[in-house]
PDB file of C-alpha atoms in Angstrom:
ATOM      1  CA  LYS W1419      -2.409 -34.181 -32.068  1.00  0.00           C
ATOM      2  CA  ALA W1420       0.128 -33.318 -34.545  1.00  0.00           C
ATOM      3  CA  GLY W1421       3.717 -34.210 -33.321  1.00  0.00           C
ATOM      4  CA  VAL W1422       6.864 -31.705 -33.602  1.00  0.00           C
ATOM      5  CA  THR W1423       7.835 -31.043 -36.763  1.00  0.00           C
ATOM      6  CA  GLN W1424      10.865 -29.739 -37.902  1.00  0.00           C
ATOM      7  CA  THR W1425      12.286 -28.113 -41.446  1.00  0.00           C
ATOM      8  CA  PRO W1426      14.286 -28.811 -43.422  1.00  0.00           C
ATOM      9  CA  ARG W1427      14.594 -32.411 -43.012  1.00  0.00           C
ATOM     10  CA  TYR W1428      18.010 -32.579 -44.389  1.00  0.00           C
ATOM     11  CA  LEU W1429      20.660 -29.939 -45.596  1.00  0.00           C
ATOM     12  CA  ILE W1430      24.416 -30.205 -46.796  1.00  0.00           C
ATOM     13  CA  LYS W1431      26.633 -27.117 -46.258  1.00  0.00           C
ATOM     14  CA  THR W1432      29.734 -26.203 -46.508  1.00  0.00           C
ATOM     15  CA  ARG W1433      32.741 -25.264 -44.260  1.00  0.00           C
ATOM     16  CA  GLY W1434      32.544 -21.351 -42.966  1.00  0.00           C
ATOM     17  CA  GLN W1435      28.539 -21.333 -43.905  1.00  0.00           C
ATOM     18  CA  GLN W1436      25.795 -21.064 -41.283  1.00  0.00           C
ATOM     19  CA  VAL W1437      23.033 -22.938 -40.839  1.00  0.00           C
ATOM     20  CA  THR W1438      19.240 -22.272 -39.678  1.00  0.00           C
ATOM     21  CA  LEU W1439      16.474 -25.082 -38.457  1.00  0.00           C
ATOM     22  CA  SER W1440      13.111 -24.370 -37.399  1.00  0.00           C
ATOM     23  CA  CYS W1441      11.078 -26.220 -35.072  1.00  0.00           C
ATOM     24  CA  SER W1442       7.378 -26.295 -34.263  1.00  0.00           C
ATOM     25  CA  PRO W1443       6.047 -27.891 -31.405  1.00  0.00           C
ATOM     26  CA  ILE W1444       2.935 -29.738 -30.355  1.00  0.00           C
ATOM     27  CA  SER W1445       0.105 -27.504 -29.759  1.00  0.00           C
ATOM     28  CA  GLY W1446       0.387 -26.092 -26.305  1.00  0.00           C
ATOM     29  CA  HIS W1447       3.898 -26.905 -25.379  1.00  0.00           C
ATOM     30  CA  ARG W1448       5.732 -23.958 -24.578  1.00  0.00           C
ATOM     31  CA  SER W1449       9.191 -25.744 -23.960  1.00  0.00           C
ATOM     32  CA  VAL W1450      11.491 -26.563 -26.689  1.00  0.00           C
ATOM     33  CA  SER W1451      14.641 -27.951 -26.397  1.00  0.00           C
ATOM     34  CA  TRP W1452      17.450 -28.750 -28.603  1.00  0.00           C
ATOM     35  CA  TYR W1453      19.765 -31.685 -29.161  1.00  0.00           C
ATOM     36  CA  GLN W1454      22.705 -33.081 -31.016  1.00  0.00           C
ATOM     37  CA  GLN W1455      23.452 -36.566 -32.112  1.00  0.00           C
ATOM     38  CA  THR W1456      26.413 -38.290 -33.307  1.00  0.00           C
ATOM     39  CA  PRO W1457      27.840 -41.421 -33.850  1.00  0.00           C
ATOM     40  CA  GLY W1458      30.591 -40.887 -31.607  1.00  0.00           C
ATOM     41  CA  GLN W1459      28.746 -38.698 -28.511  1.00  0.00           C
ATOM     42  CA  GLY W1460      25.628 -39.751 -28.933  1.00  0.00           C
ATOM     43  CA  LEU W1461      22.545 -37.270 -28.018  1.00  0.00           C
ATOM     44  CA  GLN W1462      23.646 -33.938 -26.577  1.00  0.00           C
ATOM     45  CA  PHE W1463      21.662 -31.532 -24.644  1.00  0.00           C
ATOM     46  CA  LEU W1464      22.091 -27.850 -26.694  1.00  0.00           C
ATOM     47  CA  PHE W1465      19.428 -25.460 -25.274  1.00  0.00           C
ATOM     48  CA  GLU W1466      16.076 -24.856 -23.822  1.00  0.00           C
ATOM     49  CA  TYR W1467      13.584 -22.274 -24.640  1.00  0.00           C
ATOM     50  CA  PHE W1468      10.604 -21.600 -22.894  1.00  0.00           C
ATOM     51  CA  SER W1469       8.320 -18.430 -23.394  1.00  0.00           C
ATOM     52  CA  GLU W1470      11.068 -16.712 -25.728  1.00  0.00           C
ATOM     53  CA  THR W1471      14.016 -16.876 -22.436  1.00  0.00           C
ATOM     54  CA  GLN W1472      16.894 -19.742 -22.803  1.00  0.00           C
ATOM     55  CA  ARG W1473      16.369 -21.611 -19.517  1.00  0.00           C
ATOM     56  CA  ASN W1474      18.865 -24.127 -19.614  1.00  0.00           C
ATOM     57  CA  LYS W1475      22.086 -24.672 -21.625  1.00  0.00           C
ATOM     58  CA  GLY W1476      24.391 -27.308 -22.548  1.00  0.00           C
ATOM     59  CA  ASN W1477      28.142 -27.470 -23.426  1.00  0.00           C
ATOM     60  CA  PHE W1478      28.295 -26.088 -27.159  1.00  0.00           C
ATOM     61  CA  PRO W1479      30.807 -23.112 -28.429  1.00  0.00           C
ATOM     62  CA  GLY W1480      29.121 -19.565 -29.032  1.00  0.00           C
ATOM     63  CA  ARG W1481      28.611 -20.854 -32.875  1.00  0.00           C
ATOM     64  CA  PHE W1482      25.249 -22.413 -31.461  1.00  0.00           C
ATOM     65  CA  SER W1483      22.652 -20.314 -30.784  1.00  0.00           C
ATOM     66  CA  GLY W1484      18.787 -19.856 -30.609  1.00  0.00           C
ATOM     67  CA  ARG W1485      15.393 -18.155 -30.236  1.00  0.00           C
ATOM     68  CA  GLN W1486      11.896 -18.535 -29.561  1.00  0.00           C
ATOM     69  CA  PHE W1487       8.907 -17.023 -30.822  1.00  0.00           C
ATOM     70  CA  SER W1488       6.034 -15.461 -29.233  1.00  0.00           C
ATOM     71  CA  ASN W1489       4.089 -18.905 -30.915  1.00  0.00           C
ATOM     72  CA  SER W1490       6.882 -21.082 -29.329  1.00  0.00           C
ATOM     73  CA  ARG W1491       7.866 -22.212 -32.795  1.00  0.00           C
ATOM     74  CA  SER W1492      11.940 -22.183 -32.196  1.00  0.00           C
ATOM     75  CA  GLU W1493      14.662 -21.368 -34.171  1.00  0.00           C
ATOM     76  CA  MET W1494      18.353 -22.940 -33.841  1.00  0.00           C
ATOM     77  CA  ASN W1495      21.435 -21.167 -35.794  1.00  0.00           C
ATOM     78  CA  VAL W1496      25.025 -22.293 -36.236  1.00  0.00           C
ATOM     79  CA  SER W1497      27.692 -20.020 -37.737  1.00  0.00           C
ATOM     80  CA  THR W1498      30.951 -20.708 -39.198  1.00  0.00           C
ATOM     81  CA  LEU W1499      30.089 -24.328 -39.674  1.00  0.00           C
ATOM     82  CA  GLU W1500      32.422 -27.123 -38.992  1.00  0.00           C
ATOM     83  CA  LEU W1501      32.989 -31.039 -40.307  1.00  0.00           C
ATOM     84  CA  GLY W1502      32.383 -31.855 -36.701  1.00  0.00           C
ATOM     85  CA  ASP W1503      28.985 -30.059 -36.928  1.00  0.00           C
ATOM     86  CA  SER W1504      27.493 -32.825 -39.137  1.00  0.00           C
ATOM     87  CA  ALA W1505      25.224 -34.440 -36.884  1.00  0.00           C
ATOM     88  CA  LEU W1506      21.583 -34.963 -36.453  1.00  0.00           C
ATOM     89  CA  TYR W1507      19.606 -31.879 -34.944  1.00  0.00           C
ATOM     90  CA  LEU W1508      16.785 -32.747 -32.966  1.00  0.00           C
ATOM     91  CA  CYS W1509      13.851 -30.330 -31.384  1.00  0.00           C
ATOM     92  CA  ALA W1510      12.086 -31.576 -28.558  1.00  0.00           C
ATOM     93  CA  SER W1511       8.643 -30.001 -26.958  1.00  0.00           C
ATOM     94  CA  SER W1512       7.280 -30.323 -23.562  1.00  0.00           C
ATOM     95  CA  PRO W1513       4.483 -29.133 -21.672  1.00  0.00           C
ATOM     96  CA  ARG W1514       6.525 -27.838 -19.041  1.00  0.00           C
ATOM     97  CA  SER W1515       9.335 -26.218 -18.444  1.00  0.00           C
ATOM     98  CA  GLY W1516      11.144 -26.742 -15.095  1.00  0.00           C
ATOM     99  CA  VAL W1517      10.272 -29.428 -12.720  1.00  0.00           C
ATOM    100  CA  GLY W1518       8.283 -31.760 -15.400  1.00  0.00           C
ATOM    101  CA  SER W1519       9.964 -30.990 -18.351  1.00  0.00           C
ATOM    102  CA  TYR W1520      11.950 -34.360 -18.558  1.00  0.00           C
ATOM    103  CA  GLU W1521       8.674 -35.081 -20.234  1.00  0.00           C
ATOM    104  CA  GLN W1522       9.738 -34.483 -23.957  1.00  0.00           C
ATOM    105  CA  TYR W1523       8.782 -35.608 -27.192  1.00  0.00           C
ATOM    106  CA  PHE W1524      10.730 -35.407 -30.123  1.00  0.00           C
ATOM    107  CA  GLY W1525      10.478 -34.223 -33.695  1.00  0.00           C
ATOM    108  CA  PRO W1526      11.697 -36.420 -36.488  1.00  0.00           C
ATOM    109  CA  GLY W1527      15.505 -34.096 -36.419  1.00  0.00           C
ATOM    110  CA  THR W1528      17.242 -31.991 -39.374  1.00  0.00           C
ATOM    111  CA  ARG W1529      20.345 -34.211 -40.771  1.00  0.00           C
ATOM    112  CA  LEU W1530      23.296 -32.007 -41.280  1.00  0.00           C
ATOM    113  CA  THR W1531      25.697 -32.653 -43.519  1.00  0.00           C
ATOM    114  CA  VAL W1532      28.678 -30.156 -43.562  1.00  0.00           C
ATOM    115  CA  THR W1533      31.548 -30.454 -46.307  1.00  0.00           C
TER     116      THR W1533
ATOM    117  CA  GLN V  33      33.724 -41.085 -16.937  1.00  0.00           C
ATOM    118  CA  LYS V  34      30.709 -40.406 -18.661  1.00  0.00           C
ATOM    119  CA  GLU V  35      28.128 -39.794 -16.136  1.00  0.00           C
ATOM    120  CA  VAL V  36      25.882 -42.447 -17.996  1.00  0.00           C
ATOM    121  CA  GLU V  37      26.927 -45.404 -19.192  1.00  0.00           C
ATOM    122  CA  GLN V  38      24.713 -47.874 -21.479  1.00  0.00           C
ATOM    123  CA  ASP V  39      25.450 -51.326 -22.602  1.00  0.00           C
ATOM    124  CA  PRO V  40      27.135 -50.519 -26.088  1.00  0.00           C
ATOM    125  CA  GLY V  41      25.321 -53.814 -27.999  1.00  0.00           C
ATOM    126  CA  PRO V  42      24.055 -54.217 -30.336  1.00  0.00           C
ATOM    127  CA  LEU V  43      21.240 -57.247 -29.318  1.00  0.00           C
ATOM    128  CA  SER V  44      19.803 -59.889 -31.183  1.00  0.00           C
ATOM    129  CA  VAL V  45      17.096 -61.906 -29.123  1.00  0.00           C
ATOM    130  CA  PRO V  46      14.401 -64.436 -30.853  1.00  0.00           C
ATOM    131  CA  GLU V  47      10.735 -63.690 -30.682  1.00  0.00           C
ATOM    132  CA  GLY V  48       9.614 -64.056 -27.660  1.00  0.00           C
ATOM    133  CA  ALA V  49      12.727 -63.493 -25.507  1.00  0.00           C
ATOM    134  CA  ILE V  50      12.902 -61.350 -22.265  1.00  0.00           C
ATOM    135  CA  VAL V  51      14.848 -58.512 -23.052  1.00  0.00           C
ATOM    136  CA  SER V  52      16.982 -56.622 -20.516  1.00  0.00           C
ATOM    137  CA  LEU V  53      18.531 -53.088 -21.109  1.00  0.00           C
ATOM    138  CA  ASN V  54      20.607 -51.450 -18.794  1.00  0.00           C
ATOM    139  CA  CYS V  55      22.617 -48.011 -17.559  1.00  0.00           C
ATOM    140  CA  THR V  56      24.449 -47.102 -14.823  1.00  0.00           C
ATOM    141  CA  TYR V  57      24.957 -43.406 -13.658  1.00  0.00           C
ATOM    142  CA  SER V  58      28.082 -41.438 -11.618  1.00  0.00           C
ATOM    143  CA  ASN V  59      25.899 -38.432 -10.905  1.00  0.00           C
ATOM    144  CA  SER V  60      23.865 -38.945  -7.604  1.00  0.00           C
ATOM    145  CA  ALA V  61      22.170 -35.943  -8.636  1.00  0.00           C
ATOM    146  CA  PHE V  62      19.768 -37.398 -11.402  1.00  0.00           C
ATOM    147  CA  GLN V  63      16.719 -38.018 -10.053  1.00  0.00           C
ATOM    148  CA  TYR V  64      14.270 -38.617 -13.281  1.00  0.00           C
ATOM    149  CA  PHE V  65      14.850 -41.181 -15.311  1.00  0.00           C
ATOM    150  CA  MET V  66      13.441 -42.250 -18.529  1.00  0.00           C
ATOM    151  CA  TRP V  67      13.593 -44.859 -21.586  1.00  0.00           C
ATOM    152  CA  TYR V  68      13.042 -43.930 -25.505  1.00  0.00           C
ATOM    153  CA  ARG V  69      12.835 -46.040 -28.225  1.00  0.00           C
ATOM    154  CA  GLN V  70      14.273 -44.198 -31.409  1.00  0.00           C
ATOM    155  CA  TYR V  71      13.573 -45.971 -34.886  1.00  0.00           C
ATOM    156  CA  SER V  72      15.797 -45.842 -37.947  1.00  0.00           C
ATOM    157  CA  ARG V  73      15.266 -42.197 -39.510  1.00  0.00           C
ATOM    158  CA  LYS V  74      13.325 -41.122 -36.642  1.00  0.00           C
ATOM    159  CA  GLY V  75      13.447 -38.762 -33.226  1.00  0.00           C
ATOM    160  CA  PRO V  76      13.351 -40.782 -30.276  1.00  0.00           C
ATOM    161  CA  GLU V  77      10.006 -41.467 -28.958  1.00  0.00           C
ATOM    162  CA  LEU V  78       9.138 -41.335 -25.199  1.00  0.00           C
ATOM    163  CA  LEU V  79       8.796 -44.918 -23.665  1.00  0.00           C
ATOM    164  CA  MET V  80       8.819 -44.506 -19.889  1.00  0.00           C
ATOM    165  CA  TYR V  81       9.681 -42.270 -16.886  1.00  0.00           C
ATOM    166  CA  THR V  82      10.236 -42.905 -13.393  1.00  0.00           C
ATOM    167  CA  TYR V  83      11.639 -40.375 -10.502  1.00  0.00           C
ATOM    168  CA  SER V  84      11.349 -43.140  -7.418  1.00  0.00           C
ATOM    169  CA  SER V  85      13.122 -46.894  -6.873  1.00  0.00           C
ATOM    170  CA  GLY V  86      11.644 -49.275  -7.365  1.00  0.00           C
ATOM    171  CA  ASN V  87       9.616 -50.902 -10.496  1.00  0.00           C
ATOM    172  CA  LYS V  88       7.117 -49.080 -13.140  1.00  0.00           C
ATOM    173  CA  GLU V  89       5.385 -51.355 -15.611  1.00  0.00           C
ATOM    174  CA  ASP V  90       3.464 -50.030 -18.280  1.00  0.00           C
ATOM    175  CA  GLY V  91       2.437 -53.299 -20.790  1.00  0.00           C
ATOM    176  CA  ARG V  92       5.231 -55.632 -21.755  1.00  0.00           C
ATOM    177  CA  PHE V  93       7.556 -52.933 -20.857  1.00  0.00           C
ATOM    178  CA  THR V  94       8.692 -52.604 -16.951  1.00  0.00           C
ATOM    179  CA  ALA V  95      11.371 -49.806 -16.261  1.00  0.00           C
ATOM    180  CA  GLN V  96      13.594 -50.640 -13.004  1.00  0.00           C
ATOM    181  CA  VAL V  97      15.374 -47.912 -11.202  1.00  0.00           C
ATOM    182  CA  ASP V  98      17.749 -49.054  -8.051  1.00  0.00           C
ATOM    183  CA  LYS V  99      18.852 -45.281  -6.915  1.00  0.00           C
ATOM    184  CA  SER V 100      21.181 -46.849  -4.102  1.00  0.00           C
ATOM    185  CA  SER V 101      23.307 -48.844  -6.781  1.00  0.00           C
ATOM    186  CA  LYS V 102      22.990 -45.600  -9.585  1.00  0.00           C
ATOM    187  CA  TYR V 103      21.655 -48.551 -12.046  1.00  0.00           C
ATOM    188  CA  ILE V 104      18.798 -48.210 -14.217  1.00  0.00           C
ATOM    189  CA  SER V 105      17.248 -51.080 -16.263  1.00  0.00           C
ATOM    190  CA  LEU V 106      14.243 -52.083 -18.845  1.00  0.00           C
ATOM    191  CA  PHE V 107      12.871 -55.071 -19.140  1.00  0.00           C
ATOM    192  CA  ILE V 108      10.752 -56.050 -22.607  1.00  0.00           C
ATOM    193  CA  ARG V 109       8.548 -59.126 -22.385  1.00  0.00           C
ATOM    194  CA  ASP V 110       7.523 -61.289 -24.956  1.00  0.00           C
ATOM    195  CA  SER V 111       9.661 -59.145 -27.474  1.00  0.00           C
ATOM    196  CA  GLN V 112       8.621 -59.179 -30.991  1.00  0.00           C
ATOM    197  CA  PRO V 113       9.816 -57.906 -34.457  1.00  0.00           C
ATOM    198  CA  SER V 114       8.467 -54.349 -34.558  1.00  0.00           C
ATOM    199  CA  ASP V 115      10.451 -54.357 -30.614  1.00  0.00           C
ATOM    200  CA  SER V 116      13.517 -53.400 -33.118  1.00  0.00           C
ATOM    201  CA  ALA V 117      15.173 -49.894 -32.560  1.00  0.00           C
ATOM    202  CA  THR V 118      17.991 -48.337 -30.491  1.00  0.00           C
ATOM    203  CA  TYR V 119      16.860 -47.865 -26.953  1.00  0.00           C
ATOM    204  CA  LEU V 120      17.887 -44.838 -24.756  1.00  0.00           C
ATOM    205  CA  CYS V 121      18.066 -44.175 -21.394  1.00  0.00           C
ATOM    206  CA  ALA V 122      17.909 -40.796 -19.780  1.00  0.00           C
ATOM    207  CA  MET V 123      18.125 -38.854 -17.041  1.00  0.00           C
ATOM    208  CA  THR V 124      17.880 -35.494 -15.120  1.00  0.00           C
ATOM    209  CA  ALA V 125      18.727 -33.998 -11.852  1.00  0.00           C
ATOM    210  CA  TYR V 126      16.516 -31.618  -9.906  1.00  0.00           C
ATOM    211  CA  SER V 127      17.402 -28.228  -9.499  1.00  0.00           C
ATOM    212  CA  ASP V 128      16.582 -25.514  -7.103  1.00  0.00           C
ATOM    213  CA  THR V 129      15.350 -23.376 -10.209  1.00  0.00           C
ATOM    214  CA  GLY V 130      13.373 -26.474 -11.021  1.00  0.00           C
ATOM    215  CA  ALA V 131      14.918 -26.329 -14.289  1.00  0.00           C
ATOM    216  CA  ASN V 132      15.644 -30.244 -15.154  1.00  0.00           C
ATOM    217  CA  SER V 133      14.740 -29.771 -18.672  1.00  0.00           C
ATOM    218  CA  LYS V 134      18.432 -30.925 -19.531  1.00  0.00           C
ATOM    219  CA  LEU V 135      18.267 -34.815 -20.350  1.00  0.00           C
ATOM    220  CA  THR V 136      22.076 -36.617 -20.182  1.00  0.00           C
ATOM    221  CA  PHE V 137      21.521 -39.654 -22.713  1.00  0.00           C
ATOM    222  CA  GLY V 138      23.444 -42.979 -22.606  1.00  0.00           C
ATOM    223  CA  LYS V 139      24.516 -43.858 -26.075  1.00  0.00           C
ATOM    224  CA  GLY V 140      21.913 -46.234 -26.844  1.00  0.00           C
ATOM    225  CA  ILE V 141      21.511 -50.050 -27.571  1.00  0.00           C
ATOM    226  CA  THR V 142      20.369 -51.175 -30.990  1.00  0.00           C
ATOM    227  CA  LEU V 143      17.941 -54.454 -30.053  1.00  0.00           C
ATOM    228  CA  SER V 144      16.918 -56.615 -32.999  1.00  0.00           C
ATOM    229  CA  VAL V 145      14.468 -59.034 -32.294  1.00  0.00           C
ATOM    230  CA  ARG V 146      14.390 -61.677 -34.881  1.00  0.00           C
ATOM    231  CA  PRO V 147      11.236 -63.506 -36.276  1.00  0.00           C
TER     232      PRO V 147
END
């Protein structure tokens, strides 16, 4: 079974721009979560989508948003980019939502650099 | 105080050594505990998960949870150079809605196993 795929793998943007990242979960997985990984803060939860609905949200500003499509693919958008948004953005899929959704499988990530 | 604290490392051991990796947490609502392994330029890979105090064994890996002390450990027996990676603990709480998809991670410890 193919794993979680993320595109693009690398991205360079300028402050003030916006960016959209894409994630395709493992086939059959309907829950998709997004995380930000930085050397200073480690891995931090952004949000989770299940059946096209946001079920859970972390403590990030409203510039960070996401959505999920009917085929479970998900996109994450960051508007008005700041230098501090430079990070590895990881997508994880789970065969379950709610109880049991702790079993998450991560993609390789998108490395975003903001200059 | 961060919700999850993990020994910062890095840690370097000779091949064949027993490795002990530890995390402490402050949120008594955490009920599910995971260990992830992350190789360079890859996403985290789920190694083990457990939801009860005690030990869980999987091959050379043993996960130990002590909820009374809010302390979890991962032991690696007969460590191999291929075990060289960053190890992250993660945990999540059970909520009334069952929406426990939000994982809280330790910052990770980098392990190097010398041949």
